[in-house]
Amino acid sequence: MKRSFIREILESIDSDTISFAGGLPDEKLFPLEGLRKASEKVFENPQNLQYSISNGIPSLREKIAGFYNKEGFETKASNILITTGSQQGLFIIAKYFQDKQIIVEEPSYLGAVNVFRMNGLKMQSVPLAYDGIEDQQFEDGYSNTKLAYLIPDFQNPKGSLYSSEKRREVAKSVLKHGGYLIEDAPYSELYIRRCQASAA
Ligand SMILES: Cc1ncc(COP(=O)(O)O)c(C=O)c1O
């Protein structure tokens, strides 16, 4: 197995580096006080350090399902699986779709590309503009693969944000062909927060 590029990127960073490659957040923005209070709360109850079922703590899964319901996706706690970061989640998905063809944006996120490659997925890339993926090429490719991996909000590495129109076109293709869409959305919540903050 080849060494991951992400490992190399992160190993080459020291305290003087402002890394755009590794995408390190500004430490001044870490909500230290909130995290300190949350940690103290965790240690008030010894049960929090106990083993739990491997799908994740039921109350957390319930809470996450509630979040998706609020967004308009009917979701039960049993639909949620807690993983150790996104890399484990992507690995489980890639294992499930092993050796299949998949549409990815060009360029795409290194961490996902690595696990797809490791699991024998055959990636077909479709060009990405700043308002989203080229939708006709997406439709042409997706009609065959019925599987795609997209990052619609502040894409990594390009930073692009899908327009409403592009989102509708992608959704239309997915519904038409009845396939799967793997949406990687680590930055969507930041955007919602930013909009709310500027509206206030
Ligand atoms: C598109 C995308 N997915 C996943 C991740 C990693 O997310 P996490 O830190 O939650 O594992 C990143 C971080 O760079 C990313 O840009």
mmCIF file of C-alpha atoms and ligand atoms in Angstrom:
data_model
loop_
_atom_site.group_PDB
_atom_site.id
_atom_site.type_symbol
_atom_site.label_atom_id
_atom_site.label_comp_id
_atom_site.label_asym_id
_atom_site.label_seq_id
_atom_site.Cartn_x
_atom_site.Cartn_y
_atom_site.Cartn_z
ATOM 1 C CA MET A 1 0.000 0.000 0.000
ATOM 2 C CA LYS A 2 1.281 3.499 -0.910
ATOM 3 C CA ARG A 3 1.876 6.098 1.795
ATOM 4 C CA SER A 4 -0.964 8.678 1.905
ATOM 5 C CA PHE A 5 -0.168 12.174 0.534
ATOM 6 C CA ILE A 6 -2.188 13.640 3.422
ATOM 7 C CA ARG A 7 0.280 12.073 5.879
ATOM 8 C CA GLU A 8 3.178 13.695 4.029
ATOM 9 C CA ILE A 9 1.473 17.095 3.801
ATOM 10 C CA LEU A 10 0.735 17.132 7.538
ATOM 11 C CA GLU A 11 4.216 15.906 8.502
ATOM 12 C CA SER A 12 5.854 18.780 6.647
ATOM 13 C CA ILE A 13 4.005 21.446 8.687
ATOM 14 C CA ASP A 14 5.637 23.249 11.625
ATOM 15 C CA SER A 15 4.480 26.149 13.820
ATOM 16 C CA ASP A 16 5.727 28.757 11.275
ATOM 17 C CA THR A 17 3.833 27.283 8.342
ATOM 18 C CA ILE A 18 0.564 28.658 7.055
ATOM 19 C CA SER A 19 -0.583 25.574 5.178
ATOM 20 C CA PHE A 20 -3.147 25.870 2.424
ATOM 21 C CA ALA A 21 -2.432 22.262 1.418
ATOM 22 C CA GLY A 22 -3.333 20.715 4.774
ATOM 23 C CA GLY A 23 -6.209 23.144 5.352
ATOM 24 C CA LEU A 24 -5.306 23.825 8.989
ATOM 25 C CA PRO A 25 -7.811 26.095 10.745
ATOM 26 C CA ASP A 26 -6.635 29.267 12.509
ATOM 27 C CA GLU A 27 -6.017 28.270 16.135
ATOM 28 C CA LYS A 28 -7.420 31.640 17.293
ATOM 29 C CA LEU A 29 -10.827 30.420 16.086
ATOM 30 C CA PHE A 30 -10.930 27.264 18.227
ATOM 31 C CA PRO A 31 -13.801 27.680 20.727
ATOM 32 C CA LEU A 32 -11.569 26.821 23.689
ATOM 33 C CA GLU A 33 -13.953 27.933 26.435
ATOM 34 C CA GLY A 34 -16.909 25.988 25.038
ATOM 35 C CA LEU A 35 -14.781 22.885 24.552
ATOM 36 C CA ARG A 36 -13.386 23.171 28.093
ATOM 37 C CA LYS A 37 -16.904 23.347 29.530
ATOM 38 C CA ALA A 38 -18.057 20.421 27.377
ATOM 39 C CA SER A 39 -15.077 18.297 28.509
ATOM 40 C CA GLU A 40 -15.803 19.070 32.161
ATOM 41 C CA LYS A 41 -19.390 17.977 31.650
ATOM 42 C CA VAL A 42 -18.250 14.694 30.087
ATOM 43 C CA PHE A 43 -16.156 13.853 33.137
ATOM 44 C CA GLU A 44 -19.094 14.424 35.522
ATOM 45 C CA ASN A 45 -20.562 11.071 34.520
ATOM 46 C CA PRO A 46 -18.333 7.932 34.517
ATOM 47 C CA GLN A 47 -20.755 6.259 32.107
ATOM 48 C CA ASN A 48 -19.411 8.551 29.397
ATOM 49 C CA LEU A 49 -16.113 6.657 29.481
ATOM 50 C CA GLN A 50 -17.796 3.260 29.170
ATOM 51 C CA TYR A 51 -17.868 1.161 25.987
ATOM 52 C CA SER A 52 -21.004 1.561 23.930
ATOM 53 C CA ILE A 53 -22.580 -0.204 20.966
ATOM 54 C CA SER A 54 -20.347 -0.006 17.904
ATOM 55 C CA ASN A 55 -22.826 2.018 15.790
ATOM 56 C CA GLY A 56 -22.393 4.899 18.239
ATOM 57 C CA ILE A 57 -24.096 6.294 21.343
ATOM 58 C CA PRO A 58 -27.889 6.202 20.689
ATOM 59 C CA SER A 59 -28.520 9.738 22.041
ATOM 60 C CA LEU A 60 -25.908 11.201 19.659
ATOM 61 C CA ARG A 61 -27.353 9.279 16.695
ATOM 62 C CA GLU A 62 -30.799 10.582 17.663
ATOM 63 C CA LYS A 63 -29.497 14.144 17.731
ATOM 64 C CA ILE A 64 -27.809 13.830 14.324
ATOM 65 C CA ALA A 65 -30.958 12.273 12.827
ATOM 66 C CA GLY A 66 -32.879 15.298 14.195
ATOM 67 C CA PHE A 67 -30.502 17.602 12.352
ATOM 68 C CA TYR A 68 -31.213 15.868 9.017
ATOM 69 C CA ASN A 69 -34.970 15.855 9.662
ATOM 70 C CA LYS A 70 -34.812 19.614 10.177
ATOM 71 C CA GLU A 71 -33.054 19.878 6.794
ATOM 72 C CA GLY A 72 -35.986 17.996 5.226
ATOM 73 C CA PHE A 73 -34.476 14.490 4.997
ATOM 74 C CA GLU A 74 -36.575 11.885 6.773
ATOM 75 C CA THR A 75 -33.974 10.171 8.977
ATOM 76 C CA LYS A 76 -34.109 7.756 11.922
ATOM 77 C CA ALA A 77 -31.363 7.246 14.506
ATOM 78 C CA SER A 78 -30.917 3.738 13.038
ATOM 79 C CA ASN A 79 -29.841 5.362 9.726
ATOM 80 C CA ILE A 80 -26.879 7.031 11.442
ATOM 81 C CA LEU A 81 -23.478 5.410 11.952
ATOM 82 C CA ILE A 82 -20.842 7.221 14.016
ATOM 83 C CA THR A 83 -17.326 6.859 12.609
ATOM 84 C CA THR A 84 -13.880 7.931 13.718
ATOM 85 C CA GLY A 85 -13.653 10.915 11.367
ATOM 86 C CA SER A 86 -14.559 11.150 7.716
ATOM 87 C CA GLN A 87 -11.770 8.863 6.557
ATOM 88 C CA GLN A 88 -13.352 5.815 8.197
ATOM 89 C CA GLY A 89 -16.745 6.779 6.738
ATOM 90 C CA LEU A 90 -15.286 7.129 3.251
ATOM 91 C CA PHE A 91 -13.475 3.821 3.648
ATOM 92 C CA ILE A 92 -16.668 1.956 4.601
ATOM 93 C CA ILE A 93 -18.489 3.473 1.612
ATOM 94 C CA ALA A 94 -15.615 2.649 -0.756
ATOM 95 C CA LYS A 95 -15.497 -0.943 0.520
ATOM 96 C CA TYR A 96 -19.237 -1.295 -0.162
ATOM 97 C CA PHE A 97 -18.830 -0.015 -3.743
ATOM 98 C CA GLN A 98 -15.538 -1.852 -4.354
ATOM 99 C CA ASP A 99 -14.449 -2.064 -8.035
ATOM 100 C CA LYS A 100 -17.444 -0.009 -9.283
ATOM 101 C CA GLN A 101 -17.209 3.070 -11.507
ATOM 102 C CA ILE A 102 -17.705 6.419 -9.806
ATOM 103 C CA ILE A 103 -17.999 10.038 -10.956
ATOM 104 C CA VAL A 104 -15.724 12.458 -9.087
ATOM 105 C CA GLU A 105 -15.143 16.181 -9.555
ATOM 106 C CA GLU A 106 -11.913 17.266 -11.212
ATOM 107 C CA PRO A 107 -10.028 18.071 -9.025
ATOM 108 C CA SER A 108 -11.289 16.125 -6.007
ATOM 109 C CA TYR A 109 -10.436 15.604 -2.333
ATOM 110 C CA LEU A 110 -7.209 13.669 -1.844
ATOM 111 C CA GLY A 111 -8.488 11.654 1.140
ATOM 112 C CA ALA A 112 -11.424 10.301 -0.861
ATOM 113 C CA VAL A 113 -9.419 9.672 -4.022
ATOM 114 C CA ASN A 114 -6.940 7.581 -1.981
ATOM 115 C CA VAL A 115 -9.578 5.301 -0.454
ATOM 116 C CA PHE A 116 -11.433 4.929 -3.761
ATOM 117 C CA ARG A 117 -8.190 3.893 -5.448
ATOM 118 C CA MET A 118 -7.320 1.520 -2.594
ATOM 119 C CA ASN A 119 -10.679 -0.219 -3.032
ATOM 120 C CA GLY A 120 -10.412 -0.555 -6.803
ATOM 121 C CA LEU A 121 -13.101 2.038 -7.704
ATOM 122 C CA LYS A 122 -12.679 3.340 -11.235
ATOM 123 C CA MET A 123 -12.934 7.136 -11.103
ATOM 124 C CA GLN A 124 -14.351 9.143 -13.995
ATOM 125 C CA SER A 125 -13.680 12.822 -13.484
ATOM 126 C CA VAL A 126 -16.018 15.594 -14.595
ATOM 127 C CA PRO A 127 -14.759 19.222 -14.753
ATOM 128 C CA LEU A 128 -15.703 21.514 -11.911
ATOM 129 C CA ALA A 129 -16.369 25.240 -12.374
ATOM 130 C CA TYR A 130 -16.758 27.754 -9.530
ATOM 131 C CA ASP A 131 -20.553 27.282 -9.591
ATOM 132 C CA GLY A 132 -20.427 23.479 -9.581
ATOM 133 C CA ILE A 133 -19.905 20.453 -11.781
ATOM 134 C CA GLU A 134 -20.381 20.546 -15.569
ATOM 135 C CA ASP A 135 -23.952 19.201 -15.520
ATOM 136 C CA GLN A 136 -24.278 17.704 -19.011
ATOM 137 C CA GLN A 137 -21.073 15.706 -18.567
ATOM 138 C CA PHE A 138 -22.296 14.708 -15.113
ATOM 139 C CA GLU A 139 -25.578 13.435 -16.565
ATOM 140 C CA ASP A 140 -23.760 11.506 -19.327
ATOM 141 C CA GLY A 141 -21.366 9.841 -16.880
ATOM 142 C CA TYR A 142 -23.887 9.263 -14.107
ATOM 143 C CA SER A 143 -26.338 7.524 -16.433
ATOM 144 C CA ASN A 144 -23.687 4.735 -16.585
ATOM 145 C CA THR A 145 -22.114 4.756 -13.142
ATOM 146 C CA LYS A 146 -25.193 5.589 -11.024
ATOM 147 C CA LEU A 147 -22.635 6.517 -8.389
ATOM 148 C CA ALA A 148 -20.953 9.882 -7.695
ATOM 149 C CA TYR A 149 -18.877 11.580 -4.988
ATOM 150 C CA LEU A 150 -19.381 15.372 -4.773
ATOM 151 C CA ILE A 151 -18.414 18.200 -2.408
ATOM 152 C CA PRO A 152 -21.011 20.923 -3.120
ATOM 153 C CA ASP A 153 -20.031 23.445 -0.423
ATOM 154 C CA PHE A 154 -16.552 25.049 -0.536
ATOM 155 C CA GLN A 155 -15.083 22.145 -2.411
ATOM 156 C CA ASN A 156 -11.649 20.841 -1.474
ATOM 157 C CA PRO A 157 -9.331 21.785 -3.162
ATOM 158 C CA LYS A 158 -11.087 24.264 -5.472
ATOM 159 C CA GLY A 159 -13.288 26.163 -3.020
ATOM 160 C CA SER A 160 -16.236 26.172 -5.440
ATOM 161 C CA LEU A 161 -19.832 26.455 -4.255
ATOM 162 C CA TYR A 162 -22.606 24.821 -6.299
ATOM 163 C CA SER A 163 -25.297 27.207 -7.521
ATOM 164 C CA SER A 164 -28.949 26.274 -6.850
ATOM 165 C CA GLU A 165 -29.335 25.498 -10.526
ATOM 166 C CA LYS A 166 -26.394 23.069 -10.548
ATOM 167 C CA ARG A 167 -27.743 21.390 -7.390
ATOM 168 C CA ARG A 168 -31.115 20.935 -9.114
ATOM 169 C CA GLU A 169 -29.468 19.458 -12.224
ATOM 170 C CA VAL A 170 -27.464 16.973 -10.137
ATOM 171 C CA ALA A 171 -30.559 16.010 -8.134
ATOM 172 C CA LYS A 172 -32.510 15.543 -11.371
ATOM 173 C CA SER A 173 -29.887 13.089 -12.716
ATOM 174 C CA VAL A 174 -29.735 11.158 -9.450
ATOM 175 C CA LEU A 175 -33.528 10.812 -9.272
ATOM 176 C CA LYS A 176 -33.817 9.952 -12.954
ATOM 177 C CA HIS A 177 -31.272 7.109 -12.791
ATOM 178 C CA GLY A 178 -32.068 5.969 -9.248
ATOM 179 C CA GLY A 179 -28.410 5.758 -8.204
ATOM 180 C CA TYR A 180 -26.283 6.859 -5.275
ATOM 181 C CA LEU A 181 -24.792 10.247 -4.450
ATOM 182 C CA ILE A 182 -22.060 10.451 -1.830
ATOM 183 C CA GLU A 183 -22.220 14.031 -0.555
ATOM 184 C CA ASP A 184 -19.172 15.111 1.457
ATOM 185 C CA ALA A 185 -20.233 18.251 3.297
ATOM 186 C CA PRO A 186 -17.747 19.169 6.035
ATOM 187 C CA TYR A 187 -18.103 22.917 5.416
ATOM 188 C CA SER A 188 -21.871 23.327 4.846
ATOM 189 C CA GLU A 189 -22.613 24.217 8.455
ATOM 190 C CA LEU A 190 -19.961 26.947 8.456
ATOM 191 C CA TYR A 191 -21.713 28.593 5.535
ATOM 192 C CA ILE A 192 -25.125 28.497 7.221
ATOM 193 C CA ARG A 193 -23.585 30.029 10.347
ATOM 194 C CA ARG A 194 -21.882 32.744 8.301
ATOM 195 C CA CYS A 195 -25.144 33.643 6.554
ATOM 196 C CA GLN A 196 -26.981 33.811 9.868
ATOM 197 C CA ALA A 197 -24.240 35.935 11.413
ATOM 198 C CA SER A 198 -24.278 38.429 8.546
ATOM 199 C CA ALA A 199 -28.085 38.556 8.540
ATOM 200 C CA ALA A 200 -28.083 39.430 12.268
HETATM 201 C C1 LIG B 1 -13.988 17.343 1.480
HETATM 202 C C2 LIG B 1 -13.406 16.903 2.779
HETATM 203 N N1 LIG B 1 -13.862 15.780 3.359
HETATM 204 C C3 LIG B 1 -13.361 15.381 4.548
HETATM 205 C C4 LIG B 1 -12.370 16.085 5.210
HETATM 206 C C5 LIG B 1 -11.851 15.608 6.544
HETATM 207 O O1 LIG B 1 -12.809 15.780 7.498
HETATM 208 P P1 LIG B 1 -12.632 15.260 8.999
HETATM 209 O O2 LIG B 1 -11.584 16.112 9.619
HETATM 210 O O3 LIG B 1 -13.971 15.445 9.600
HETATM 211 O O4 LIG B 1 -12.230 13.831 8.943
HETATM 212 C C6 LIG B 1 -11.858 17.240 4.644
HETATM 213 C C7 LIG B 1 -10.771 18.000 5.306
HETATM 214 O O5 LIG B 1 -9.890 18.516 4.701
HETATM 215 C C8 LIG B 1 -12.387 17.661 3.394
HETATM 216 O O6 LIG B 1 -11.948 18.782 2.811
#
